[in-house]
PDB file of C-alpha atoms in Angstrom:
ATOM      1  CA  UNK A1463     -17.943 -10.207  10.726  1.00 70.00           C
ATOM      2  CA  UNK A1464     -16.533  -6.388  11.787  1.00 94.00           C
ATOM      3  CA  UNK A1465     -18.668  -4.112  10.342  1.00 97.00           C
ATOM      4  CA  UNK A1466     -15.599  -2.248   8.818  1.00 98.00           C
ATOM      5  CA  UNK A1467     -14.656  -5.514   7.030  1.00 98.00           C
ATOM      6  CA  UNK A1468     -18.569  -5.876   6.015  1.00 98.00           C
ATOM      7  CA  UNK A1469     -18.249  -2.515   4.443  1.00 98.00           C
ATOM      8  CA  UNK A1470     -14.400  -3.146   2.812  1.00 98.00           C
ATOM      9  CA  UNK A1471     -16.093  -5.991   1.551  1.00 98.00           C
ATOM     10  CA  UNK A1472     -19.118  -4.264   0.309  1.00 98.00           C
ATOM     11  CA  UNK A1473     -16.749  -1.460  -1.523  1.00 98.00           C
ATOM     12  CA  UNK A1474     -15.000  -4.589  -3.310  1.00 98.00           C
ATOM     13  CA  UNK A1475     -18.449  -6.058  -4.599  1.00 97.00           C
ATOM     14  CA  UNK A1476     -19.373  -2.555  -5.960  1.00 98.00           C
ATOM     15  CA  UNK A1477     -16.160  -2.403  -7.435  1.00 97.00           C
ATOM     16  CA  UNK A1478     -16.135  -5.894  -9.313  1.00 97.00           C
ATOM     17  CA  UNK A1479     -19.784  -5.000 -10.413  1.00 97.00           C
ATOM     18  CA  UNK A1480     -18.761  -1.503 -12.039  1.00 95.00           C
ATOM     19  CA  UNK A1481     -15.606  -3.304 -13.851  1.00 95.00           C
ATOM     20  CA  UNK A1482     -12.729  -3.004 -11.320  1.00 95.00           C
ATOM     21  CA  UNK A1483     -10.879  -5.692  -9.347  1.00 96.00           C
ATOM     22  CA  UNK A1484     -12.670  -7.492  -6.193  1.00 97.00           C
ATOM     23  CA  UNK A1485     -10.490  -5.097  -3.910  1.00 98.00           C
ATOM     24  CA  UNK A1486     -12.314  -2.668  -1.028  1.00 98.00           C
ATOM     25  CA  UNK A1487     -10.333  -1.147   1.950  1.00 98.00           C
ATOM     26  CA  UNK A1488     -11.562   1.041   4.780  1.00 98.00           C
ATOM     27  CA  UNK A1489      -8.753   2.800   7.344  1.00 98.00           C
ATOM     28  CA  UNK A1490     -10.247   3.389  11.032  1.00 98.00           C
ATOM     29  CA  UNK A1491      -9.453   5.262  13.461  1.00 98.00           C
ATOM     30  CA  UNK A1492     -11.202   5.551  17.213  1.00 97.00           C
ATOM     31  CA  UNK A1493     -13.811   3.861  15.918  1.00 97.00           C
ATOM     32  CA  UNK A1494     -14.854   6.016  12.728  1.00 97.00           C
ATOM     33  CA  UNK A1495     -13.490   5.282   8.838  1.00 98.00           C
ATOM     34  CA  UNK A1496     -11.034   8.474   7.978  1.00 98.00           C
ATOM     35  CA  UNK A1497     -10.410   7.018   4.349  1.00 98.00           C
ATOM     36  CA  UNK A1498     -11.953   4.073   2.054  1.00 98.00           C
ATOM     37  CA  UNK A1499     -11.179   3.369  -1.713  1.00 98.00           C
ATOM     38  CA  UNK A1500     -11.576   0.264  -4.034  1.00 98.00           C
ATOM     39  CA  UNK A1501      -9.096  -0.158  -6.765  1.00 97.00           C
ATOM     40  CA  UNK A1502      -8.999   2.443  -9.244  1.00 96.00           C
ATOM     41  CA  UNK A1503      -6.735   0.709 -11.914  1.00 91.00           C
ATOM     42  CA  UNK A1504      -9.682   0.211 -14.561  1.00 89.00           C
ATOM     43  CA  UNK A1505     -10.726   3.919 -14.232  1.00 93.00           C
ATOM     44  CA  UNK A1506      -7.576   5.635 -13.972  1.00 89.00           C
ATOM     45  CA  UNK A1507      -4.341   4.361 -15.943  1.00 89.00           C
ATOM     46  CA  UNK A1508      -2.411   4.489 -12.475  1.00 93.00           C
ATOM     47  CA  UNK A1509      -0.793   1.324 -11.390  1.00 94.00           C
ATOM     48  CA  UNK A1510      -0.692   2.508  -7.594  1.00 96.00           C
ATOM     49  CA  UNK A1511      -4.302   3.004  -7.435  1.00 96.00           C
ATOM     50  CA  UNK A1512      -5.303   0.125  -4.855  1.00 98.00           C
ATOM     51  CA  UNK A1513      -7.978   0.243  -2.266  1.00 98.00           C
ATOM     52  CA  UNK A1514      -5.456   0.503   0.570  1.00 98.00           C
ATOM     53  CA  UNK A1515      -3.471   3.339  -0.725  1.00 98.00           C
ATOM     54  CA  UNK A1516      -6.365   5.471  -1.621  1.00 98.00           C
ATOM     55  CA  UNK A1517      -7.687   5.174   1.947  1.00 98.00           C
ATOM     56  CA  UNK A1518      -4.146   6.163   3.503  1.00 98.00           C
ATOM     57  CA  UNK A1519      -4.217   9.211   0.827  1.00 98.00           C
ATOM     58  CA  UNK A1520      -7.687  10.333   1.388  1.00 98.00           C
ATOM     59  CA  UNK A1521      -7.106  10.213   5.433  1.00 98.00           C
ATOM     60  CA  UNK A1522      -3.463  12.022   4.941  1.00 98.00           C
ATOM     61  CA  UNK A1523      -5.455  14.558   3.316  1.00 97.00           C
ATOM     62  CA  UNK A1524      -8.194  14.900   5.434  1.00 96.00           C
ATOM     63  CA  UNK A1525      -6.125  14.898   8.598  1.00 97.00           C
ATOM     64  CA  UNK A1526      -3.358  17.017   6.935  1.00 98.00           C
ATOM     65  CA  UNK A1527      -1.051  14.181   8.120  1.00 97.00           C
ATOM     66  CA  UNK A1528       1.520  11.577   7.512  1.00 97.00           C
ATOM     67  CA  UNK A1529       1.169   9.919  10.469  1.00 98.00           C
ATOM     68  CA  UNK A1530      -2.029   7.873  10.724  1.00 98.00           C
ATOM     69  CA  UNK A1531      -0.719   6.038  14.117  1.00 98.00           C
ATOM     70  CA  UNK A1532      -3.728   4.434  15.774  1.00 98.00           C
ATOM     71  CA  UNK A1533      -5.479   3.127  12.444  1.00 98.00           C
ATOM     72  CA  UNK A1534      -6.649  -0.149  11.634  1.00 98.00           C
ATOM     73  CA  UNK A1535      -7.013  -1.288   7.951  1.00 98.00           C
ATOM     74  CA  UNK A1536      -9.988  -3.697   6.941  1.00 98.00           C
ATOM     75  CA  UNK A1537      -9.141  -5.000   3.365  1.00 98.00           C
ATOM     76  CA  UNK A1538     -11.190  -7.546   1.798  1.00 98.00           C
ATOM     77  CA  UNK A1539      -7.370  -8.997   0.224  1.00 97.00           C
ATOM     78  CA  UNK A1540      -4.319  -9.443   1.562  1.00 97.00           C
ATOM     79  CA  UNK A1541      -2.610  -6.723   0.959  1.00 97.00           C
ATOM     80  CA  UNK A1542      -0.144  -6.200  -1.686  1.00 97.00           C
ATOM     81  CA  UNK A1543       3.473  -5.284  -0.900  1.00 97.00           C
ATOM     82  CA  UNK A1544       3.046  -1.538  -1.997  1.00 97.00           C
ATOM     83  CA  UNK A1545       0.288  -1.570   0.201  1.00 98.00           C
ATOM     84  CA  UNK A1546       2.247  -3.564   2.682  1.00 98.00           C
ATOM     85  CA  UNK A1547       5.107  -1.071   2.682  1.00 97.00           C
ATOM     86  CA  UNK A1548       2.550   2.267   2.898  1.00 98.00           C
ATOM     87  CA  UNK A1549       0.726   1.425   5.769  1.00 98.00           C
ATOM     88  CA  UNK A1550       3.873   0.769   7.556  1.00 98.00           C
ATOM     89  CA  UNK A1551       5.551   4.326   6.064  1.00 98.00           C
ATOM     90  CA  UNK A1552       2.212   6.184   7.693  1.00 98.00           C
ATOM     91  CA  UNK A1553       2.249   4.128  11.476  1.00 98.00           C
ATOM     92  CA  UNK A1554      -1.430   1.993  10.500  1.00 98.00           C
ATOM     93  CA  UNK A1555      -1.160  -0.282  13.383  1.00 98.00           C
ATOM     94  CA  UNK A1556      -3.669  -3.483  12.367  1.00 98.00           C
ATOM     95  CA  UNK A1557      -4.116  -5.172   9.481  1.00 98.00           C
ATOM     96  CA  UNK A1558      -7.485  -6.948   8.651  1.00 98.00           C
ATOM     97  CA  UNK A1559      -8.155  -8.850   5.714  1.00 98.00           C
ATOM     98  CA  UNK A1560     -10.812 -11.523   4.006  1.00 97.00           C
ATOM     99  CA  UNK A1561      -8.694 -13.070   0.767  1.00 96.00           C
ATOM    100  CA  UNK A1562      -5.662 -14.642   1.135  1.00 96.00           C
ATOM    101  CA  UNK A1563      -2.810 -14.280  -1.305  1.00 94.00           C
ATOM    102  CA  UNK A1564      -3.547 -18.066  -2.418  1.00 95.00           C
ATOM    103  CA  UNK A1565      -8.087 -16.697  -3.348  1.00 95.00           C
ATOM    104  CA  UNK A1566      -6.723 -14.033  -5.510  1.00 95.00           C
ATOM    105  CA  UNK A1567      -3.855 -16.408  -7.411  1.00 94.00           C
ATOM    106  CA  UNK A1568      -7.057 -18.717  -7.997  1.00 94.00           C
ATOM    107  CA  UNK A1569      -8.377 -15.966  -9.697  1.00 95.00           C
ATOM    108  CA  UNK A1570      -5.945 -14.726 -11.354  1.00 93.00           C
ATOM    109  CA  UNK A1571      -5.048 -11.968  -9.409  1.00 94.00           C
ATOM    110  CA  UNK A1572      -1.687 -13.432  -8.325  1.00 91.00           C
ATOM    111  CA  UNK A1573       0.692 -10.751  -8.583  1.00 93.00           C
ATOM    112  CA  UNK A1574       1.110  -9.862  -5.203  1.00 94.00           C
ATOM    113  CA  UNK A1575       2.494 -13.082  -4.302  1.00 93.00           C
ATOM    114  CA  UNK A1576       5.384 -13.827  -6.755  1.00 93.00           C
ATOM    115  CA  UNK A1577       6.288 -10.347  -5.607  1.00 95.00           C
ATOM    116  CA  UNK A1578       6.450 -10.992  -1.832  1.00 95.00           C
ATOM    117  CA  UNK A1579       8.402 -14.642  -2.871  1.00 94.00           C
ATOM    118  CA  UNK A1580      10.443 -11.840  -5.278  1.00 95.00           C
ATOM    119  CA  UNK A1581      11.763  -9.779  -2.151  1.00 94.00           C
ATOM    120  CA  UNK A1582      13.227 -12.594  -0.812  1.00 95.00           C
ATOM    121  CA  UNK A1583      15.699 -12.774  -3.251  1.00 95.00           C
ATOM    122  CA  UNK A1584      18.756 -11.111  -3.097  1.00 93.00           C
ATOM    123  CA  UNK A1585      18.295  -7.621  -4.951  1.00 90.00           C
ATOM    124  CA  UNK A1586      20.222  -8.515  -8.306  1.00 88.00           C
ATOM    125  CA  UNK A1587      18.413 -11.554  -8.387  1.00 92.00           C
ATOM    126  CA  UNK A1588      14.865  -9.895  -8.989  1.00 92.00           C
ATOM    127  CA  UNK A1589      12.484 -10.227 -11.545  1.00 93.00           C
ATOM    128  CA  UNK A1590      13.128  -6.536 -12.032  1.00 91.00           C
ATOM    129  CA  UNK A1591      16.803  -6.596 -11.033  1.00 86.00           C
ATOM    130  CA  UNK A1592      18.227  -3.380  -8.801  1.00 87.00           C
ATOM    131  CA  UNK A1593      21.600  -2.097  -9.430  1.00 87.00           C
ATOM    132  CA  UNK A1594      23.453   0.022  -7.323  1.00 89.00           C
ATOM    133  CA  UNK A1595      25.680   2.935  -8.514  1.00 91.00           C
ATOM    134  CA  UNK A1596      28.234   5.338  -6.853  1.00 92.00           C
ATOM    135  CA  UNK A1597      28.036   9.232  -7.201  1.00 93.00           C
ATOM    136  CA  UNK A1598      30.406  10.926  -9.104  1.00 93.00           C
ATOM    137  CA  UNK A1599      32.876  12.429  -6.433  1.00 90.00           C
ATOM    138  CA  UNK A1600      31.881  16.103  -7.337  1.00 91.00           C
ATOM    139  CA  UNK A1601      28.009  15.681  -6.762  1.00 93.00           C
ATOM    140  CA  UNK A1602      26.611  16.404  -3.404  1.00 93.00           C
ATOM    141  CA  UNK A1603      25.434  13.452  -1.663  1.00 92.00           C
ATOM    142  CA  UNK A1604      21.335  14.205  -1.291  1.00 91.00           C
ATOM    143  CA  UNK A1605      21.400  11.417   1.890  1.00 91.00           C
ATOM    144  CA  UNK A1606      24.219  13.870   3.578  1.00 89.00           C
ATOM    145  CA  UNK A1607      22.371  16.947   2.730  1.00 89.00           C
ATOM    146  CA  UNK A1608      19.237  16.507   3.883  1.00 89.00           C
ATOM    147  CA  UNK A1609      21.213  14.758   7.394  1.00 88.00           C
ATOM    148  CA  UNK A1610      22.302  18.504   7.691  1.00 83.00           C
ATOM    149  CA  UNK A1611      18.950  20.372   7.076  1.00 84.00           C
ATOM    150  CA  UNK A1612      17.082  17.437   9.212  1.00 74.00           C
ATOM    151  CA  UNK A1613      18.810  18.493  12.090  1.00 66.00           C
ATOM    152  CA  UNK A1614      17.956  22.212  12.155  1.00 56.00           C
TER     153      UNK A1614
END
């Protein structure tokens, strides 16, 4: 095994052992970790505090960047679709992982995959359904403003 994954791993053990879920990730880059975390969610009442996103914020900060093109992420789960969806906002490049979706359902830890079977669905159909609205015709469009301060 990588020794990034050994230590994602690691990070999850530690984690499960001070009361938090079996989740570890470390971000890489040219061969040197720029960001680890484990899930925070028992310490911190903040649903978006997972291994892989703390990793991506701790490198962001550290490299005063959004782009972390060139990174690899070792995660000892499969990633969960808000983790899915920031590492491909900030460029990570590789995935690596040790748990499938199907080990952490086992465990009860299967949230992550009736969400990714969830996004499948046609928006209105969700568990949490999504509902589009129109503007009122007198508000400015924020899409159409920021179009016209993006391009100066």
């Amino acid at each position: 095994m990588d020794k990034f994954m050994k230590q994602a791993v690691e990070l999850a053990i530690e984690n499960v052992r001070n009361g938090g879920q079996p989740f570890g990730a470390v971000l890489v880059k040219n061969g040197e970790v720029i960001g680890e975390g484990v899930n925070e969610l028992h310490i911190k009442h903040d649903i978006s505090g997972h291994a892989e996103l703390l990793a991506i914020r701790r490198a962001q900060e550290q490299l005063q960047t959004n782009d972390l093109s060139g990174t690899a992420m070792y995660a000892s789960g499969f990633p969960c679709p808000m983790c899915f969806a920031a590492m491909n906002f900030a460029g990570v490049e590789k995935v690596f992982y040790c748990a499938s979706l199907e080990e952490a359902k086992n465990v009860g830890l299967g949230k992550s995959a009736l969400i990714y079977e969830d996004l499948q669905k046609q928006p209105e159909e969700r568990e949490l359904p999504m509902v589009s609205m129109e503007l009122e015709e007198e508000m400015v469009n924020p899409m159409k403003l920021w179009k016209g301060f993006s391009k100066q």
